Amino acid sequence: MDIHEYQAKDLLRDFGVKVPSGGLAYSPEQATYRAHEIGGDKWVVKAQVHTGGRGKAGGVKVCGNEHEVFDAADEMFGKKLVTHQSGPAGKIVYRVYIESGVEIERELYLGFVLDRSSERIMVVASSSGGMEIEEIAQDQPDTIIRSVVDPAVGLTEFQAREIVFKLGLDASHVQGAVTTIRGCYRAFRDLDATMVEINPLVVTSDNSVMALDAKMEFDDNALFRRQQIMELRDKSQEDLRETKAADQGLSYVGLDGNIGCIVNGAGLAMATMDMIKLAGGEPANFLDIGGGASPERVAKAFNLVRSDENVSAILVNIFAGINRCDWVAEGVVQALQSTAMDLPVIVRLAGTNVEKGMEILENSGLPIATATTLAEAAEKAVTICKSGLTPPTIAAAS
Ligand code: GDP
Ligand code: MN
């Protein structure tokens, strides 16, 4: 789960990370009021959206008076911010954050990620801040510092200091930077984060070390024990299709093609995508029904997949281990009978109770194409899509 920059800053502040003073606004009037509260003569108005790269897309404005704050906020509210990270759909701005503007002396990069090869949290830092880590990795790979944290010991003072020295910070900034690094690490660990990114971490002209931007991501599987984090969720920033699926306990991934896929397990989903591509087609999405899916769950999955306008055929590919083919077949039949359906359906079942499952499909009298192998199923789906033939409408049973 993603959260907003202002939320991440609020969390990090409690761990001793220094951030500029700021306040949230839901209207331009509120934005000016916040600026007034904060005081000073320079503010930054920042669009709160779940994507990076806001600066280059007009989502970060430095302002010199309250009128400018009003105008900047007014310009941002309701706007669809399309950044190079947001994808073409962009993210709509409903909240803006007003911050005290700081004079930047130096910009650095500081990130915390889960390093799967060492199975530990890794600190990634660079003396080149402000640009994205991918860019730094490409243009200045030598500046990247990596440091793996031993979970039994935590991120020690000396390890943090070592990172700070490698960043080439002045002696007077060492303590501030060490506090920031250790604070971020503790926040990562204590809040079940999967990512913390401070880009840029800055040294200001009045000699303090501050997090000017903050991004945090959390482990969805740990949210049940992180009520405080769960409450920070902002559904307006999520893909509606994915949110709807998640609310029903299904995992959905939207793609750009026209074949909707219902599968069980992420591995089988990948294989299904590959086979569709190999057969010359493009998947529109995939929906993972997981293990032990009931007919009702399968029917829900069906309705979700076909609610995507781009879908012109649905491919069901189930390898039943924990699942049961007969339940999946019942779910498919239920879904097709409950509402009129004019999309062709291709089903490939294998594993537990496969004979029973095929029997249910055949006896249903519904025009369902079946296949015994994944290759055959993918080819059928692609051929049907490419033929451009309007499939026979399956009338609602009732
Ligand atoms: P992002 O583009 O979404 O990553 O948003 P950031 O919060 O990182 O802001 C983008 C850039 O705006 C930063 O890299 C800074 O260069 C600049 N910026 C943000 N806040 C301030 C500020 O208080 N003062 C100044 N001078 N520049 C700022
Ligand atoms: Mn940034």
Coordinates of C-alpha atoms and ligand atoms in Angstrom, one line a residue:
M1 CA 0.0 0.0 0.0
D2 CA 1.1 3.5 -0.9
I3 CA 0.6 6.6 1.2
H4 CA 1.0 10.3 0.5
E5 CA 4.1 12.4 1.1
Y6 CA 2.5 14.4 4.0
Q7 CA 1.5 11.1 5.7
A8 CA 5.0 9.7 5.3
K9 CA 6.5 12.9 6.7
D10 CA 4.2 12.8 9.7
L11 CA 5.2 9.2 10.4
L12 CA 8.9 9.9 9.9
R13 CA 8.8 13.0 12.1
D14 CA 7.9 10.7 15.0
F15 CA 11.1 8.7 14.4
G16 CA 13.3 11.8 14.7
V17 CA 13.5 12.6 11.0
K18 CA 13.6 16.4 10.4
V19 CA 11.1 17.6 7.8
P20 CA 10.0 21.2 6.9
S21 CA 6.9 22.4 8.8
G22 CA 3.8 22.0 6.7
G23 CA 0.0 21.6 6.6
L24 CA -2.6 19.9 4.4
A25 CA -5.2 21.8 2.4
Y26 CA -8.4 20.7 0.6
S27 CA -9.0 24.1 -1.1
P28 CA -7.0 27.1 -2.2
E29 CA -8.4 29.2 0.7
Q30 CA -7.2 26.6 3.1
A31 CA -3.8 26.6 1.3
T32 CA -3.4 30.3 2.0
Y33 CA -4.5 29.8 5.6
R34 CA -1.9 27.1 6.0
A35 CA 0.8 29.3 4.5
H36 CA -0.2 32.0 7.0
E37 CA 0.0 29.6 9.9
I38 CA 3.4 28.3 8.9
G39 CA 4.7 31.8 8.5
G40 CA 7.9 32.9 6.7
D41 CA 8.1 34.3 3.2
K42 CA 8.6 31.3 1.0
W43 CA 6.4 28.2 0.7
V44 CA 6.1 25.2 -1.5
V45 CA 2.8 23.9 -2.7
K46 CA 2.9 20.2 -3.4
A47 CA 0.2 18.0 -5.0
Q48 CA -0.5 14.9 -2.9
V49 CA -0.8 12.1 -5.4
H50 CA 0.5 8.5 -5.3
T51 CA 3.2 9.0 -7.8
G52 CA 6.7 10.5 -8.1
G53 CA 8.0 12.9 -10.7
R54 CA 5.5 15.6 -9.6
G55 CA 8.1 18.4 -9.8
K56 CA 8.6 18.0 -13.6
A57 CA 4.8 17.7 -14.1
G58 CA 3.8 20.9 -12.4
G59 CA 2.9 19.3 -9.1
V60 CA 5.5 21.2 -7.0
K61 CA 5.5 25.0 -6.9
V62 CA 7.7 27.4 -4.9
C63 CA 5.8 30.5 -3.9
G64 CA 6.8 33.9 -2.6
N65 CA 3.5 35.2 -1.2
E66 CA 0.0 34.0 -0.2
H67 CA -1.5 35.0 -3.6
E68 CA 0.9 32.7 -5.3
V69 CA 0.1 30.0 -2.9
F70 CA -3.6 30.4 -3.7
D71 CA -3.0 30.3 -7.4
A72 CA -0.7 27.4 -7.3
A73 CA -3.2 25.4 -5.2
D74 CA -6.1 26.5 -7.4
E75 CA -4.2 25.3 -10.4
M76 CA -3.5 21.9 -8.9
F77 CA -6.9 21.0 -7.4
G78 CA -8.9 18.6 -9.6
K79 CA -6.1 18.4 -12.1
K80 CA -5.0 15.1 -13.5
L81 CA -1.3 15.0 -12.9
V82 CA 0.5 12.8 -15.5
T83 CA 4.1 12.2 -14.6
H84 CA 6.5 9.8 -16.2
Q85 CA 5.8 7.4 -13.2
S86 CA 2.0 7.7 -13.1
G87 CA 1.2 6.0 -16.4
P88 CA -0.9 7.7 -19.0
A89 CA -4.0 7.6 -16.8
G90 CA -2.4 10.0 -14.3
K91 CA -3.6 10.8 -10.8
I92 CA -6.1 13.4 -9.7
V93 CA -5.1 15.9 -7.1
Y94 CA -7.6 16.2 -4.2
R95 CA -5.2 17.3 -1.5
V96 CA -2.2 19.7 -1.5
Y97 CA 0.5 20.1 1.1
I98 CA 1.9 23.5 1.9
E99 CA 5.4 23.5 3.3
S100 CA 7.8 26.1 4.5
G101 CA 10.2 26.7 1.6
V102 CA 13.9 25.9 2.3
E103 CA 17.1 27.1 0.7
I104 CA 18.8 24.0 -0.6
E105 CA 22.5 23.7 -0.4
R106 CA 22.9 20.1 -1.4
E107 CA 20.5 17.4 -2.6
L108 CA 21.2 13.7 -1.8
Y109 CA 19.3 10.4 -2.3
L110 CA 18.4 8.1 0.5
G111 CA 16.4 4.9 0.1
F112 CA 15.5 1.8 2.1
V113 CA 14.4 -1.4 0.3
L114 CA 14.1 -5.1 0.9
D115 CA 17.1 -6.8 -0.7
R116 CA 15.8 -10.2 -1.6
S117 CA 19.2 -11.8 -2.3
S118 CA 20.5 -11.0 1.2
E119 CA 17.0 -11.2 2.7
R120 CA 17.6 -8.0 4.6
I121 CA 16.8 -4.3 4.6
M122 CA 19.3 -2.4 2.4
V123 CA 20.1 1.2 2.6
V124 CA 20.8 2.8 -0.8
A125 CA 22.3 6.3 -0.8
S126 CA 23.8 8.6 -3.3
S127 CA 25.4 12.0 -3.3
S128 CA 23.4 12.8 -6.5
G129 CA 19.9 13.6 -5.2
G130 CA 16.9 15.1 -6.9
M131 CA 17.0 12.7 -9.8
E132 CA 15.5 9.2 -9.7
I133 CA 17.5 6.3 -8.5
E134 CA 17.1 4.6 -11.9
E135 CA 18.7 7.7 -13.6
I136 CA 21.5 7.8 -10.9
A137 CA 22.1 4.1 -11.5
Q138 CA 22.5 4.7 -15.2
D139 CA 24.4 8.0 -15.2
Q140 CA 26.4 8.0 -12.0
P141 CA 26.5 4.4 -10.8
D142 CA 29.7 5.0 -8.9
T143 CA 28.0 7.4 -6.5
I144 CA 25.6 4.7 -5.3
I145 CA 26.3 3.4 -1.8
R146 CA 24.7 0.2 -0.6
S147 CA 24.7 -1.0 2.9
V148 CA 22.9 -4.1 4.2
V149 CA 21.4 -4.1 7.8
D150 CA 21.8 -7.1 10.1
P151 CA 18.4 -7.5 11.6
A152 CA 19.8 -8.8 14.9
V153 CA 21.7 -5.6 15.5
G154 CA 19.7 -3.1 13.6
L155 CA 21.2 -0.1 11.9
T156 CA 24.0 1.0 14.2
E157 CA 25.3 4.4 14.7
F158 CA 28.6 3.4 13.2
Q159 CA 27.1 1.9 10.1
A160 CA 25.0 5.1 9.6
R161 CA 28.1 7.2 10.1
E162 CA 30.0 5.1 7.5
I163 CA 27.2 5.9 4.9
V164 CA 27.3 9.6 5.8
F165 CA 31.1 9.7 5.3
K166 CA 30.8 8.0 2.0
L167 CA 28.2 10.7 1.0
G168 CA 30.9 13.2 1.6
L169 CA 28.9 15.3 4.1
D170 CA 30.6 17.9 6.3
A171 CA 31.4 17.0 9.9
S172 CA 28.8 19.5 11.1
H173 CA 26.1 17.5 9.2
V174 CA 27.0 14.1 10.3
Q175 CA 24.8 13.9 13.4
G176 CA 21.8 15.2 11.6
A177 CA 22.2 12.7 8.7
V178 CA 22.9 9.8 11.1
T179 CA 19.6 10.6 13.0
T180 CA 17.7 10.7 9.7
I181 CA 19.1 7.4 8.4
R182 CA 18.5 5.6 11.7
G183 CA 15.0 7.1 12.0
C184 CA 14.0 6.0 8.6
Y185 CA 15.3 2.5 9.3
R186 CA 13.3 2.2 12.5
A187 CA 10.2 3.5 10.7
F188 CA 10.7 0.9 8.0
R189 CA 11.1 -1.9 10.5
D190 CA 8.5 -0.9 13.1
L191 CA 5.8 -0.1 10.6
D192 CA 6.2 -3.0 8.3
A193 CA 7.2 -0.9 5.3
T194 CA 8.5 -2.3 2.1
M195 CA 10.1 0.9 0.9
V196 CA 11.2 4.3 2.3
E197 CA 12.6 6.8 -0.1
I198 CA 13.8 10.3 0.8
N199 CA 14.6 12.1 -2.5
P200 CA 15.9 14.6 -2.0
L201 CA 17.5 14.5 1.4
V202 CA 18.9 18.0 1.6
V203 CA 21.4 20.1 3.5
T204 CA 19.9 23.5 3.9
S205 CA 21.7 26.9 3.8
D206 CA 21.1 27.2 7.5
N207 CA 23.0 23.9 8.0
S208 CA 20.3 21.4 8.8
V209 CA 19.7 18.0 7.2
M210 CA 16.1 17.5 6.1
A211 CA 13.8 15.2 4.2
L212 CA 12.3 17.4 1.5
D213 CA 10.4 14.6 -0.1
A214 CA 9.2 11.3 1.4
K215 CA 7.7 8.2 0.0
M216 CA 6.7 5.0 1.9
E217 CA 5.1 1.8 0.8
F218 CA 3.8 -0.9 3.2
D219 CA 3.4 -4.6 3.2
D220 CA -0.2 -5.4 2.5
N221 CA 0.1 -8.7 4.3
A222 CA 1.0 -6.9 7.5
L223 CA -1.7 -4.2 7.4
F224 CA -3.9 -6.3 9.7
R225 CA -1.7 -5.4 12.6
R226 CA -1.0 -1.8 11.5
Q227 CA -4.3 -0.1 12.1
Q228 CA -2.6 3.3 12.1
I229 CA -1.2 2.7 8.6
M230 CA -4.3 1.1 7.2
E231 CA -6.2 4.3 8.0
L232 CA -3.9 6.3 5.7
R233 CA -5.2 4.4 2.6
D234 CA -6.5 6.8 -0.1
K235 CA -8.6 4.8 -2.5
S236 CA -9.0 7.8 -4.8
Q237 CA -5.3 7.2 -5.8
E238 CA -5.7 3.5 -6.7
D239 CA -6.8 1.8 -9.9
L240 CA -10.6 1.4 -9.4
R241 CA -10.6 -2.1 -10.9
E242 CA -7.8 -3.3 -8.6
T243 CA -9.4 -1.7 -5.5
K244 CA -12.8 -3.4 -6.4
A245 CA -11.1 -6.7 -6.7
A246 CA -9.0 -6.3 -3.6
D247 CA -12.2 -5.5 -1.6
Q248 CA -13.5 -8.9 -2.6
G249 CA -10.3 -10.6 -1.7
L250 CA -9.2 -11.1 -5.3
S251 CA -6.0 -9.8 -6.9
Y252 CA -6.4 -8.1 -10.2
V253 CA -3.8 -6.6 -12.5
G254 CA -5.0 -4.4 -15.4
L255 CA -3.1 -4.5 -18.7
D256 CA -3.6 -3.1 -22.2
G257 CA -4.8 -5.9 -24.4
N258 CA -8.2 -7.5 -25.0
I259 CA -8.2 -11.0 -23.5
G260 CA -9.4 -11.2 -20.0
C261 CA -7.8 -13.9 -17.9
I262 CA -9.0 -15.7 -14.8
V263 CA -6.3 -17.9 -13.3
N264 CA -5.2 -19.3 -10.0
G265 CA -1.8 -18.3 -8.7
A266 CA 0.7 -15.7 -9.9
G267 CA 2.9 -18.2 -11.6
L268 CA 0.1 -19.6 -13.7
A269 CA -0.9 -16.0 -14.5
M270 CA 2.6 -15.3 -15.9
A271 CA 2.5 -18.5 -18.0
T272 CA -0.9 -17.7 -19.3
M273 CA 0.3 -14.2 -20.4
D274 CA 3.3 -15.8 -22.1
M275 CA 1.1 -18.3 -24.0
I276 CA -1.3 -15.6 -25.1
K277 CA 1.6 -13.5 -26.4
L278 CA 3.1 -16.5 -28.1
A279 CA -0.2 -17.1 -29.9
G280 CA -0.1 -13.5 -31.1
G281 CA -2.6 -12.0 -28.7
E282 CA -2.5 -9.4 -25.8
P283 CA -3.9 -9.9 -22.3
A284 CA -6.3 -7.2 -21.0
N285 CA -5.8 -8.1 -17.4
F286 CA -5.4 -11.1 -15.1
L287 CA -7.4 -12.0 -12.1
D288 CA -6.0 -14.4 -9.6
I289 CA -8.8 -16.3 -7.8
G290 CA -6.3 -17.9 -5.4
G291 CA -6.7 -21.3 -3.8
G292 CA -9.9 -22.9 -2.6
A293 CA -12.2 -20.7 -4.6
S294 CA -15.9 -21.2 -4.2
P295 CA -18.3 -21.0 -7.2
E296 CA -19.5 -17.6 -5.8
R297 CA -15.9 -16.3 -5.8
V298 CA -15.4 -17.5 -9.4
A299 CA -18.6 -15.8 -10.4
K300 CA -17.5 -12.5 -8.8
A301 CA -14.2 -12.8 -10.6
F302 CA -16.0 -13.2 -13.9
N303 CA -18.1 -10.2 -13.4
L304 CA -15.1 -8.1 -12.5
V305 CA -13.1 -9.2 -15.6
R306 CA -16.0 -8.5 -18.0
S307 CA -16.6 -5.1 -16.5
D308 CA -13.4 -4.0 -18.3
E309 CA -14.6 -2.5 -21.6
N310 CA -11.4 -3.6 -23.4
V311 CA -12.1 -7.3 -22.9
S312 CA -13.4 -9.1 -26.0
A313 CA -12.9 -12.7 -24.8
I314 CA -12.4 -14.4 -21.4
L315 CA -9.9 -17.1 -20.9
V316 CA -10.2 -19.2 -17.8
N317 CA -7.1 -21.2 -17.0
I318 CA -7.2 -23.2 -13.7
F319 CA -4.7 -25.8 -12.5
A320 CA -6.6 -27.1 -9.5
G321 CA -4.5 -28.4 -6.6
I322 CA -6.3 -26.9 -3.6
N323 CA -9.0 -25.6 -6.0
R324 CA -11.6 -27.9 -7.4
C325 CA -12.4 -27.9 -11.1
D326 CA -16.1 -28.7 -10.5
W327 CA -16.4 -25.6 -8.3
V328 CA -14.7 -23.4 -10.8
A329 CA -17.0 -24.8 -13.6
E330 CA -20.0 -24.1 -11.4
G331 CA -18.8 -20.6 -10.9
V332 CA -18.4 -20.0 -14.6
V333 CA -21.9 -21.4 -15.3
Q334 CA -23.4 -19.3 -12.5
A335 CA -21.8 -16.1 -13.9
L336 CA -22.9 -16.8 -17.4
Q337 CA -26.5 -17.6 -16.4
S338 CA -26.9 -14.7 -14.0
T339 CA -26.5 -11.9 -16.7
A340 CA -26.6 -11.8 -20.4
M341 CA -23.2 -12.3 -21.8
D342 CA -21.9 -11.6 -25.3
L343 CA -18.3 -12.4 -24.8
P344 CA -16.8 -15.7 -25.9
V345 CA -15.5 -17.8 -23.0
I346 CA -12.6 -20.3 -23.3
V347 CA -12.0 -22.6 -20.4
R348 CA -9.1 -24.9 -19.7
L349 CA -9.2 -27.0 -16.5
A350 CA -6.7 -29.4 -15.1
G351 CA -6.2 -31.1 -11.8
T352 CA -8.6 -32.0 -9.0
N353 CA -12.1 -33.1 -10.2
V354 CA -11.3 -32.2 -13.8
E355 CA -13.8 -34.7 -15.3
K356 CA -16.6 -33.5 -13.1
G357 CA -15.7 -29.9 -14.1
M358 CA -15.8 -30.6 -17.8
E359 CA -19.1 -32.4 -17.4
I360 CA -20.7 -29.4 -15.7
L361 CA -19.5 -27.1 -18.5
E362 CA -20.8 -29.5 -21.2
N363 CA -24.1 -30.2 -19.6
S364 CA -24.8 -26.5 -19.0
G365 CA -25.7 -26.0 -22.7
L366 CA -23.8 -22.7 -22.7
P367 CA -21.5 -22.0 -25.7
I368 CA -18.3 -22.4 -23.7
A369 CA -15.2 -23.4 -25.7
T370 CA -13.0 -25.8 -23.8
A371 CA -9.4 -26.8 -24.1
T372 CA -7.2 -29.5 -22.6
T373 CA -3.9 -27.7 -22.8
L374 CA -2.9 -24.1 -22.1
A375 CA -1.4 -23.7 -25.6
E376 CA -4.7 -24.8 -27.1
A377 CA -6.7 -22.5 -24.9
A378 CA -4.5 -19.5 -25.7
E379 CA -4.7 -20.2 -29.4
K380 CA -8.5 -20.5 -29.3
A381 CA -8.8 -17.2 -27.4
V382 CA -6.5 -15.4 -29.8
T383 CA -8.3 -16.9 -32.9
I384 CA -11.7 -16.0 -31.6
C385 CA -10.5 -12.4 -30.8
K386 CA -8.9 -12.0 -34.2
S387 CA -11.8 -13.5 -36.2
G388 CA -13.8 -10.4 -35.2
L389 CA -16.9 -12.5 -35.3
T390 CA -19.6 -11.4 -32.9
P391 CA -20.1 -14.4 -30.6
P392 CA -23.6 -15.7 -30.1
T393 CA -25.3 -13.9 -27.3
I394 CA -25.8 -16.0 -24.2
A395 CA -29.2 -15.0 -22.9
A396 CA -29.8 -14.7 -19.2
A397 CA -31.5 -17.8 -17.9
S398 CA -34.1 -16.0 -15.9
Ligands
GDP1 P1 8.8 14.8 -6.9 O1 9.1 15.5 -8.1 O2 7.5 14.2 -6.9 O3 9.9 13.8 -6.5 O4 8.7 15.9 -5.7 P2 9.8 16.5 -4.7 O5 9.2 16.7 -3.4 O6 11.0 15.7 -4.7 O7 10.1 18.0 -5.3 C1 10.7 18.1 -6.6 C2 11.8 19.2 -6.5 O8 11.3 20.4 -6.1 C3 12.9 18.9 -5.4 O9 13.9 18.0 -5.9 C4 13.5 20.2 -5.1 O10 14.5 20.5 -6.1 C5 12.3 21.2 -5.4 N1 11.8 21.6 -4.0 C6 10.9 20.9 -3.3 N2 10.7 21.6 -2.1 C7 11.5 22.7 -2.1 C8 11.8 23.7 -1.2 O11 11.3 23.9 -0.1 N3 12.7 24.7 -1.7 C9 13.3 24.6 -2.9 N4 14.2 25.6 -3.3 N5 13.1 23.6 -3.7 C10 12.2 22.7 -3.4
MN2 MN 11.2 13.6 -4.9

